[in-house]
């Protein structure tokens, strides 16, 4: 994995083959706030504004699937006031999506165990998914209370129950069956995963799905991540020679 520190201005994505599915680990909100002497929640607020900008951009340029890591199964361990601030931002975004984006083409989905959220947030999530389900534009997967390991455990339990019920035999279990029982069932695996903030970790993001994803790690904190940075990552992806284990 290479770390990109270059000035990412004026990168044109005309004439490049775009990835079908992009995943983004929105990292660096806390450091962004700290650098400015602000509370971490201010970093998340700036991160949420950037989230709006980047999802719109991805939809405009024709990305088909976008998965954004908004809240992990481990993020509950953060201080109460930080978790509360994040919940407030999620609620604001969902209300805004329901109120203002009636003519939108983006289809919203959630991946993760959303039963852990308040009833109010869960209701907004269901409403947003229901209201956007017939749209034909970009699929936006919001990873909320998502963990790649947790997802694999969930799929294993579902499959074990089918085995117990006699619906399948152990020989029927294959990679496709696992892919069909995880949150992203029916969607292509991510081609490209972008991690701003310079950390070389997967942080439990799309563990099963990212077996052959290309990673681009960028030295930019999420609130500072621009459309130009997105273009840079897309160009970097287009230059990669994907062999999927072959030659
Ligand atoms: C990681 O940065 C970021 C998060 C745990 C939260 C991501 C959430 C947002 C960007 C808000 C999304 C909002 C909506 C509406 C979906 P960090 O806090 O770990 O940063 P640090 O590593 O610099 O401390």
PDB file of C-alpha atoms and ligand atoms in Angstrom:
ATOM      1  CA  UNK A   1       0.000   0.000   0.000  1.00  0.00           C
ATOM      2  CA  UNK A   2       1.361   3.396  -0.884  1.00  0.00           C
ATOM      3  CA  UNK A   3       0.708   6.618   1.001  1.00  0.00           C
ATOM      4  CA  UNK A   4      -0.054   9.601  -1.191  1.00  0.00           C
ATOM      5  CA  UNK A   5       1.065  12.997   0.040  1.00  0.00           C
ATOM      6  CA  UNK A   6       1.031  14.757  -3.297  1.00  0.00           C
ATOM      7  CA  UNK A   7      -0.836  17.931  -3.934  1.00  0.00           C
ATOM      8  CA  UNK A   8      -3.937  16.572  -5.579  1.00  0.00           C
ATOM      9  CA  UNK A   9      -4.992  19.474  -7.752  1.00  0.00           C
ATOM     10  CA  UNK A  10      -6.193  19.262 -11.320  1.00  0.00           C
ATOM     11  CA  UNK A  11      -6.620  15.534 -11.663  1.00  0.00           C
ATOM     12  CA  UNK A  12      -8.959  14.786 -14.514  1.00  0.00           C
ATOM     13  CA  UNK A  13     -11.030  11.621 -14.470  1.00  0.00           C
ATOM     14  CA  UNK A  14     -12.109  11.964 -18.110  1.00  0.00           C
ATOM     15  CA  UNK A  15     -11.189   8.831 -20.019  1.00  0.00           C
ATOM     16  CA  UNK A  16     -10.500   6.566 -17.064  1.00  0.00           C
ATOM     17  CA  UNK A  17     -12.374   3.403 -16.143  1.00  0.00           C
ATOM     18  CA  UNK A  18     -14.211   4.067 -12.908  1.00  0.00           C
ATOM     19  CA  UNK A  19     -14.586   1.458 -10.177  1.00  0.00           C
ATOM     20  CA  UNK A  20     -18.128   0.152  -9.857  1.00  0.00           C
ATOM     21  CA  UNK A  21     -18.055   0.002  -6.059  1.00  0.00           C
ATOM     22  CA  UNK A  22     -16.047   2.362  -3.837  1.00  0.00           C
ATOM     23  CA  UNK A  23     -15.707   2.121  -0.051  1.00  0.00           C
ATOM     24  CA  UNK A  24     -14.515   5.029   2.092  1.00  0.00           C
ATOM     25  CA  UNK A  25     -13.269   4.899   5.679  1.00  0.00           C
ATOM     26  CA  UNK A  26     -14.060   8.420   6.878  1.00  0.00           C
ATOM     27  CA  UNK A  27     -11.138   8.812   9.247  1.00  0.00           C
ATOM     28  CA  UNK A  28      -9.440  11.814  10.832  1.00  0.00           C
ATOM     29  CA  UNK A  29     -12.315  13.921  12.157  1.00  0.00           C
ATOM     30  CA  UNK A  30     -10.852  13.940  15.670  1.00  0.00           C
ATOM     31  CA  UNK A  31      -7.386  15.025  14.521  1.00  0.00           C
ATOM     32  CA  UNK A  32      -8.906  17.699  12.287  1.00  0.00           C
ATOM     33  CA  UNK A  33     -10.695  19.174  15.318  1.00  0.00           C
ATOM     34  CA  UNK A  34      -7.656  18.861  17.606  1.00  0.00           C
ATOM     35  CA  UNK A  35      -5.464  20.764  15.126  1.00  0.00           C
ATOM     36  CA  UNK A  36      -7.932  23.635  15.406  1.00  0.00           C
ATOM     37  CA  UNK A  37      -8.351  23.483  19.190  1.00  0.00           C
ATOM     38  CA  UNK A  38     -11.973  22.370  18.736  1.00  0.00           C
ATOM     39  CA  UNK A  39     -13.919  19.547  20.430  1.00  0.00           C
ATOM     40  CA  UNK A  40     -13.963  16.211  18.563  1.00  0.00           C
ATOM     41  CA  UNK A  41     -17.669  16.703  17.855  1.00  0.00           C
ATOM     42  CA  UNK A  42     -16.768  19.717  15.680  1.00  0.00           C
ATOM     43  CA  UNK A  43     -14.590  17.384  13.615  1.00  0.00           C
ATOM     44  CA  UNK A  44     -17.516  15.002  13.155  1.00  0.00           C
ATOM     45  CA  UNK A  45     -19.735  17.906  12.108  1.00  0.00           C
ATOM     46  CA  UNK A  46     -17.193  18.958   9.489  1.00  0.00           C
ATOM     47  CA  UNK A  47     -16.889  15.287   8.495  1.00  0.00           C
ATOM     48  CA  UNK A  48     -20.659  15.016   8.059  1.00  0.00           C
ATOM     49  CA  UNK A  49     -20.666  18.077   5.774  1.00  0.00           C
ATOM     50  CA  UNK A  50     -17.909  16.548   3.703  1.00  0.00           C
ATOM     51  CA  UNK A  51     -19.813  13.266   3.589  1.00  0.00           C
ATOM     52  CA  UNK A  52     -22.728  15.130   1.930  1.00  0.00           C
ATOM     53  CA  UNK A  53     -20.381  16.712  -0.624  1.00  0.00           C
ATOM     54  CA  UNK A  54     -18.506  13.534  -1.532  1.00  0.00           C
ATOM     55  CA  UNK A  55     -21.586  11.292  -1.859  1.00  0.00           C
ATOM     56  CA  UNK A  56     -23.125  13.838  -4.208  1.00  0.00           C
ATOM     57  CA  UNK A  57     -19.923  13.962  -6.247  1.00  0.00           C
ATOM     58  CA  UNK A  58     -19.707  10.147  -6.487  1.00  0.00           C
ATOM     59  CA  UNK A  59     -23.309  10.003  -7.653  1.00  0.00           C
ATOM     60  CA  UNK A  60     -22.692  12.760 -10.239  1.00  0.00           C
ATOM     61  CA  UNK A  61     -19.658  11.069 -11.783  1.00  0.00           C
ATOM     62  CA  UNK A  62     -21.431   7.714 -12.108  1.00  0.00           C
ATOM     63  CA  UNK A  63     -20.172   5.529  -9.257  1.00  0.00           C
ATOM     64  CA  UNK A  64     -22.730   2.717  -8.946  1.00  0.00           C
ATOM     65  CA  UNK A  65     -22.154   1.642  -5.326  1.00  0.00           C
ATOM     66  CA  UNK A  66     -20.626   3.706  -2.533  1.00  0.00           C
ATOM     67  CA  UNK A  67     -20.098   2.339   0.980  1.00  0.00           C
ATOM     68  CA  UNK A  68     -19.299   4.875   3.695  1.00  0.00           C
ATOM     69  CA  UNK A  69     -18.027   3.771   7.102  1.00  0.00           C
ATOM     70  CA  UNK A  70     -19.949   6.029   9.493  1.00  0.00           C
ATOM     71  CA  UNK A  71     -20.000   4.117  12.794  1.00  0.00           C
ATOM     72  CA  UNK A  72     -18.292   0.865  13.705  1.00  0.00           C
ATOM     73  CA  UNK A  73     -19.287  -1.801  16.220  1.00  0.00           C
ATOM     74  CA  UNK A  74     -16.322  -0.542  18.281  1.00  0.00           C
ATOM     75  CA  UNK A  75     -17.253   3.168  18.170  1.00  0.00           C
ATOM     76  CA  UNK A  76     -19.686   2.755  21.103  1.00  0.00           C
ATOM     77  CA  UNK A  77     -16.565   2.688  23.320  1.00  0.00           C
ATOM     78  CA  UNK A  78     -16.004   6.403  22.693  1.00  0.00           C
ATOM     79  CA  UNK A  79     -16.899   8.976  25.382  1.00  0.00           C
ATOM     80  CA  UNK A  80     -20.653   9.460  25.829  1.00  0.00           C
ATOM     81  CA  UNK A  81     -20.666  13.040  24.601  1.00  0.00           C
ATOM     82  CA  UNK A  82     -18.918  12.021  21.359  1.00  0.00           C
ATOM     83  CA  UNK A  83     -21.376   9.167  20.710  1.00  0.00           C
ATOM     84  CA  UNK A  84     -24.276  11.535  21.459  1.00  0.00           C
ATOM     85  CA  UNK A  85     -22.892  14.115  19.005  1.00  0.00           C
ATOM     86  CA  UNK A  86     -22.574  11.433  16.305  1.00  0.00           C
ATOM     87  CA  UNK A  87     -26.166  10.248  16.891  1.00  0.00           C
ATOM     88  CA  UNK A  88     -27.335  13.845  16.522  1.00  0.00           C
ATOM     89  CA  UNK A  89     -25.510  14.137  13.184  1.00  0.00           C
ATOM     90  CA  UNK A  90     -26.999  10.849  11.925  1.00  0.00           C
ATOM     91  CA  UNK A  91     -30.484  12.004  12.893  1.00  0.00           C
ATOM     92  CA  UNK A  92     -29.959  15.382  11.192  1.00  0.00           C
ATOM     93  CA  UNK A  93     -28.780  13.732   7.997  1.00  0.00           C
ATOM     94  CA  UNK A  94     -31.662  11.243   7.914  1.00  0.00           C
ATOM     95  CA  UNK A  95     -34.242  13.983   8.519  1.00  0.00           C
ATOM     96  CA  UNK A  96     -32.646  16.081   5.809  1.00  0.00           C
ATOM     97  CA  UNK A  97     -32.620  13.127   3.384  1.00  0.00           C
ATOM     98  CA  UNK A  98     -36.332  12.534   4.028  1.00  0.00           C
ATOM     99  CA  UNK A  99     -37.280  16.213   3.844  1.00  0.00           C
ATOM    100  CA  UNK A 100     -35.068  17.607   1.084  1.00  0.00           C
ATOM    101  CA  UNK A 101     -34.065  14.798  -1.219  1.00  0.00           C
ATOM    102  CA  UNK A 102     -37.421  13.721  -2.610  1.00  0.00           C
ATOM    103  CA  UNK A 103     -36.248  14.015  -6.229  1.00  0.00           C
ATOM    104  CA  UNK A 104     -32.925  12.365  -5.576  1.00  0.00           C
ATOM    105  CA  UNK A 105     -31.770   9.266  -7.446  1.00  0.00           C
ATOM    106  CA  UNK A 106     -29.589   7.866  -4.632  1.00  0.00           C
ATOM    107  CA  UNK A 107     -30.823   4.621  -3.121  1.00  0.00           C
ATOM    108  CA  UNK A 108     -29.988   4.483   0.574  1.00  0.00           C
ATOM    109  CA  UNK A 109     -29.166   1.238   2.371  1.00  0.00           C
ATOM    110  CA  UNK A 110     -27.741   0.478   5.797  1.00  0.00           C
ATOM    111  CA  UNK A 111     -25.206  -2.200   6.554  1.00  0.00           C
ATOM    112  CA  UNK A 112     -24.622  -3.198  10.164  1.00  0.00           C
ATOM    113  CA  UNK A 113     -26.763  -4.123  13.140  1.00  0.00           C
ATOM    114  CA  UNK A 114     -29.063  -1.126  13.247  1.00  0.00           C
ATOM    115  CA  UNK A 115     -31.147  -2.557  16.113  1.00  0.00           C
ATOM    116  CA  UNK A 116     -28.582  -0.980  18.471  1.00  0.00           C
ATOM    117  CA  UNK A 117     -29.740   2.552  17.553  1.00  0.00           C
ATOM    118  CA  UNK A 118     -32.583   4.439  19.237  1.00  0.00           C
ATOM    119  CA  UNK A 119     -36.092   3.717  17.996  1.00  0.00           C
ATOM    120  CA  UNK A 120     -36.240   7.254  16.599  1.00  0.00           C
ATOM    121  CA  UNK A 121     -33.106   6.723  14.476  1.00  0.00           C
ATOM    122  CA  UNK A 122     -34.207   3.241  13.401  1.00  0.00           C
ATOM    123  CA  UNK A 123     -37.588   4.612  12.266  1.00  0.00           C
ATOM    124  CA  UNK A 124     -35.841   7.302  10.209  1.00  0.00           C
ATOM    125  CA  UNK A 125     -33.559   4.662   8.705  1.00  0.00           C
ATOM    126  CA  UNK A 126     -36.491   2.442   7.683  1.00  0.00           C
ATOM    127  CA  UNK A 127     -38.318   5.434   6.231  1.00  0.00           C
ATOM    128  CA  UNK A 128     -35.251   6.563   4.248  1.00  0.00           C
ATOM    129  CA  UNK A 129     -34.648   3.056   2.876  1.00  0.00           C
ATOM    130  CA  UNK A 130     -38.310   2.571   2.018  1.00  0.00           C
ATOM    131  CA  UNK A 131     -38.593   6.014   0.399  1.00  0.00           C
ATOM    132  CA  UNK A 132     -35.557   5.475  -1.816  1.00  0.00           C
ATOM    133  CA  UNK A 133     -35.944   1.808  -2.697  1.00  0.00           C
ATOM    134  CA  UNK A 134     -37.383   2.390  -6.184  1.00  0.00           C
ATOM    135  CA  UNK A 135     -34.695   4.836  -7.250  1.00  0.00           C
ATOM    136  CA  UNK A 136     -32.290   3.844  -9.976  1.00  0.00           C
ATOM    137  CA  UNK A 137     -29.180   5.868  -9.149  1.00  0.00           C
ATOM    138  CA  UNK A 138     -26.143   5.158  -6.994  1.00  0.00           C
ATOM    139  CA  UNK A 139     -26.603   2.736  -4.103  1.00  0.00           C
ATOM    140  CA  UNK A 140     -25.286   4.365  -0.937  1.00  0.00           C
ATOM    141  CA  UNK A 141     -24.511   1.836   1.794  1.00  0.00           C
ATOM    142  CA  UNK A 142     -24.120   3.586   5.117  1.00  0.00           C
ATOM    143  CA  UNK A 143     -22.163   1.341   7.468  1.00  0.00           C
ATOM    144  CA  UNK A 144     -23.695   1.974  10.886  1.00  0.00           C
ATOM    145  CA  UNK A 145     -22.842  -0.186  13.890  1.00  0.00           C
ATOM    146  CA  UNK A 146     -20.976  -2.179  11.284  1.00  0.00           C
ATOM    147  CA  UNK A 147     -18.095  -4.560  11.876  1.00  0.00           C
ATOM    148  CA  UNK A 148     -16.690  -6.978   9.313  1.00  0.00           C
ATOM    149  CA  UNK A 149     -16.191  -9.689  11.932  1.00  0.00           C
ATOM    150  CA  UNK A 150     -19.658  -9.164  13.345  1.00  0.00           C
ATOM    151  CA  UNK A 151     -21.058  -9.483   9.815  1.00  0.00           C
ATOM    152  CA  UNK A 152     -19.251 -12.803   9.259  1.00  0.00           C
ATOM    153  CA  UNK A 153     -20.545 -14.100  12.621  1.00  0.00           C
ATOM    154  CA  UNK A 154     -24.079 -13.066  11.621  1.00  0.00           C
ATOM    155  CA  UNK A 155     -23.799 -14.890   8.274  1.00  0.00           C
ATOM    156  CA  UNK A 156     -22.371 -17.965  10.002  1.00  0.00           C
ATOM    157  CA  UNK A 157     -25.325 -18.069  12.428  1.00  0.00           C
ATOM    158  CA  UNK A 158     -27.836 -17.754   9.570  1.00  0.00           C
ATOM    159  CA  UNK A 159     -26.141 -20.572   7.662  1.00  0.00           C
ATOM    160  CA  UNK A 160     -25.840 -22.740  10.808  1.00  0.00           C
ATOM    161  CA  UNK A 161     -29.587 -22.358  11.382  1.00  0.00           C
ATOM    162  CA  UNK A 162     -30.298 -23.486   7.794  1.00  0.00           C
ATOM    163  CA  UNK A 163     -28.048 -26.492   8.368  1.00  0.00           C
ATOM    164  CA  UNK A 164     -29.832 -27.275  11.635  1.00  0.00           C
ATOM    165  CA  UNK A 165     -33.223 -27.031   9.905  1.00  0.00           C
ATOM    166  CA  UNK A 166     -32.022 -29.481   7.257  1.00  0.00           C
ATOM    167  CA  UNK A 167     -32.421 -26.866   4.478  1.00  0.00           C
ATOM    168  CA  UNK A 168     -28.772 -27.292   3.437  1.00  0.00           C
ATOM    169  CA  UNK A 169     -25.893 -29.728   3.962  1.00  0.00           C
ATOM    170  CA  UNK A 170     -22.335 -28.825   4.999  1.00  0.00           C
ATOM    171  CA  UNK A 171     -21.217 -29.480   1.399  1.00  0.00           C
ATOM    172  CA  UNK A 172     -23.547 -26.730   0.161  1.00  0.00           C
ATOM    173  CA  UNK A 173     -21.560 -24.096   2.063  1.00  0.00           C
ATOM    174  CA  UNK A 174     -19.339 -22.162  -0.314  1.00  0.00           C
ATOM    175  CA  UNK A 175     -18.098 -18.607  -0.838  1.00  0.00           C
ATOM    176  CA  UNK A 176     -21.245 -17.630  -2.705  1.00  0.00           C
ATOM    177  CA  UNK A 177     -23.407 -18.737   0.220  1.00  0.00           C
ATOM    178  CA  UNK A 178     -21.425 -16.508   2.567  1.00  0.00           C
ATOM    179  CA  UNK A 179     -21.608 -13.578   0.125  1.00  0.00           C
ATOM    180  CA  UNK A 180     -25.372 -14.139  -0.122  1.00  0.00           C
ATOM    181  CA  UNK A 181     -25.791 -13.929   3.656  1.00  0.00           C
ATOM    182  CA  UNK A 182     -23.850 -10.761   4.442  1.00  0.00           C
ATOM    183  CA  UNK A 183     -25.257  -7.232   4.423  1.00  0.00           C
ATOM    184  CA  UNK A 184     -24.075  -6.478   0.878  1.00  0.00           C
ATOM    185  CA  UNK A 185     -25.752  -9.566  -0.641  1.00  0.00           C
ATOM    186  CA  UNK A 186     -26.436  -9.007  -4.326  1.00  0.00           C
ATOM    187  CA  UNK A 187     -23.915  -6.181  -4.667  1.00  0.00           C
ATOM    188  CA  UNK A 188     -20.487  -6.367  -6.306  1.00  0.00           C
ATOM    189  CA  UNK A 189     -17.468  -6.417  -3.980  1.00  0.00           C
ATOM    190  CA  UNK A 190     -15.720  -3.051  -3.566  1.00  0.00           C
ATOM    191  CA  UNK A 191     -13.123  -2.439  -6.272  1.00  0.00           C
ATOM    192  CA  UNK A 192     -11.517   0.454  -4.451  1.00  0.00           C
ATOM    193  CA  UNK A 193     -11.294   1.343  -0.754  1.00  0.00           C
ATOM    194  CA  UNK A 194     -10.061   4.811   0.149  1.00  0.00           C
ATOM    195  CA  UNK A 195      -8.703   5.608   3.578  1.00  0.00           C
ATOM    196  CA  UNK A 196      -7.907   9.246   4.255  1.00  0.00           C
ATOM    197  CA  UNK A 197      -5.860  10.210   7.327  1.00  0.00           C
ATOM    198  CA  UNK A 198      -2.823   8.102   6.526  1.00  0.00           C
ATOM    199  CA  UNK A 199      -3.594   5.036   8.652  1.00  0.00           C
ATOM    200  CA  UNK A 200      -2.678   1.615   7.225  1.00  0.00           C
ATOM    201  CA  UNK A 201      -5.533  -0.374   8.735  1.00  0.00           C
ATOM    202  CA  UNK A 202      -8.764  -1.965   7.555  1.00  0.00           C
ATOM    203  CA  UNK A 203     -10.436  -1.223  10.927  1.00  0.00           C
ATOM    204  CA  UNK A 204     -12.921  -4.097  10.484  1.00  0.00           C
ATOM    205  CA  UNK A 205     -14.350  -2.578   7.267  1.00  0.00           C
ATOM    206  CA  UNK A 206     -15.803  -4.956   4.642  1.00  0.00           C
ATOM    207  CA  UNK A 207     -13.467  -7.786   5.667  1.00  0.00           C
ATOM    208  CA  UNK A 208     -15.098 -10.466   3.509  1.00  0.00           C
ATOM    209  CA  UNK A 209     -15.861  -8.198   0.562  1.00  0.00           C
ATOM    210  CA  UNK A 210     -12.411  -6.559   0.342  1.00  0.00           C
ATOM    211  CA  UNK A 211     -10.417  -9.731  -0.431  1.00  0.00           C
ATOM    212  CA  UNK A 212      -9.318  -8.248  -3.769  1.00  0.00           C
ATOM    213  CA  UNK A 213     -10.085  -4.566  -3.293  1.00  0.00           C
ATOM    214  CA  UNK A 214      -7.450  -2.004  -4.196  1.00  0.00           C
ATOM    215  CA  UNK A 215      -6.562   0.272  -1.271  1.00  0.00           C
ATOM    216  CA  UNK A 216      -5.603   3.914  -1.657  1.00  0.00           C
ATOM    217  CA  UNK A 217      -4.379   5.490   1.591  1.00  0.00           C
ATOM    218  CA  UNK A 218      -4.208   9.277   1.513  1.00  0.00           C
ATOM    219  CA  UNK A 219      -2.570  11.720   3.843  1.00  0.00           C
ATOM    220  CA  UNK A 220      -5.622  13.942   4.224  1.00  0.00           C
ATOM    221  CA  UNK A 221      -7.992  14.125   7.174  1.00  0.00           C
ATOM    222  CA  UNK A 222     -11.574  13.296   6.188  1.00  0.00           C
ATOM    223  CA  UNK A 223     -13.026  16.829   6.623  1.00  0.00           C
ATOM    224  CA  UNK A 224     -10.272  18.107   4.264  1.00  0.00           C
ATOM    225  CA  UNK A 225     -10.784  15.383   1.660  1.00  0.00           C
ATOM    226  CA  UNK A 226     -11.882  17.081  -1.575  1.00  0.00           C
ATOM    227  CA  UNK A 227     -13.373  16.089  -4.919  1.00  0.00           C
ATOM    228  CA  UNK A 228      -9.854  16.506  -6.325  1.00  0.00           C
ATOM    229  CA  UNK A 229      -8.600  13.957  -3.779  1.00  0.00           C
ATOM    230  CA  UNK A 230     -11.381  11.635  -4.889  1.00  0.00           C
ATOM    231  CA  UNK A 231     -10.246  12.074  -8.500  1.00  0.00           C
ATOM    232  CA  UNK A 232      -6.690  11.325  -7.480  1.00  0.00           C
ATOM    233  CA  UNK A 233      -7.753   8.058  -5.802  1.00  0.00           C
ATOM    234  CA  UNK A 234      -9.820   7.090  -8.852  1.00  0.00           C
ATOM    235  CA  UNK A 235      -6.866   7.706 -11.173  1.00  0.00           C
ATOM    236  CA  UNK A 236      -4.579   5.745  -8.882  1.00  0.00           C
ATOM    237  CA  UNK A 237      -7.100   2.872  -8.977  1.00  0.00           C
ATOM    238  CA  UNK A 238      -7.302   3.021 -12.782  1.00  0.00           C
ATOM    239  CA  UNK A 239      -3.503   2.547 -12.960  1.00  0.00           C
ATOM    240  CA  UNK A 240      -3.540  -0.636 -10.876  1.00  0.00           C
ATOM    241  CA  UNK A 241      -3.156  -4.002 -12.534  1.00  0.00           C
ATOM    242  CA  UNK A 242      -5.748  -6.193 -10.834  1.00  0.00           C
ATOM    243  CA  UNK A 243      -4.899  -9.857 -11.068  1.00  0.00           C
ATOM    244  CA  UNK A 244      -7.262 -11.392  -8.473  1.00  0.00           C
ATOM    245  CA  UNK A 245      -4.596 -13.939  -7.524  1.00  0.00           C
ATOM    246  CA  UNK A 246      -3.843 -14.875 -11.146  1.00  0.00           C
ATOM    247  CA  UNK A 247      -0.919 -13.701 -13.267  1.00  0.00           C
TER     248      UNK A 247
HETATM  249  C1  LIG B   1     -13.376   8.472  12.388  1.00  0.00           C
HETATM  250  O1  LIG B   1     -12.612   9.608  12.710  1.00  0.00           O
HETATM  251  C2  LIG B   1     -14.737   8.894  12.145  1.00  0.00           C
HETATM  252  C3  LIG B   1     -15.825   8.387  12.776  1.00  0.00           C
HETATM  253  C4  LIG B   1     -15.759   7.335  13.800  1.00  0.00           C
HETATM  254  C5  LIG B   1     -17.157   8.908  12.500  1.00  0.00           C
HETATM  255  C6  LIG B   1     -17.440   9.111  11.038  1.00  0.00           C
HETATM  256  C7  LIG B   1     -18.648   9.899  10.957  1.00  0.00           C
HETATM  257  C8  LIG B   1     -18.808  10.975  10.190  1.00  0.00           C
HETATM  258  C9  LIG B   1     -17.857  11.494   9.214  1.00  0.00           C
HETATM  259  C10 LIG B   1     -20.093  11.659  10.265  1.00  0.00           C
HETATM  260  C11 LIG B   1     -20.974  10.947   9.298  1.00  0.00           C
HETATM  261  C12 LIG B   1     -22.202  11.557   9.297  1.00  0.00           C
HETATM  262  C13 LIG B   1     -23.241  11.086   8.648  1.00  0.00           C
HETATM  263  C14 LIG B   1     -24.333  12.005   8.520  1.00  0.00           C
HETATM  264  C15 LIG B   1     -23.328   9.741   8.084  1.00  0.00           C
HETATM  265  P1  LIG B   1     -11.949   9.687  14.137  1.00  0.00           P
HETATM  266  O2  LIG B   1     -12.891  10.360  15.050  1.00  0.00           O
HETATM  267  O3  LIG B   1     -11.528   8.324  14.581  1.00  0.00           O
HETATM  268  O4  LIG B   1     -10.718  10.584  13.849  1.00  0.00           O
HETATM  269  P2  LIG B   1      -9.289  10.505  14.571  1.00  0.00           P
HETATM  270  O5  LIG B   1      -8.699   9.184  14.174  1.00  0.00           O
HETATM  271  O6  LIG B   1      -8.574  11.667  13.996  1.00  0.00           O
HETATM  272  O7  LIG B   1      -9.542  10.619  16.044  1.00  0.00           O
END
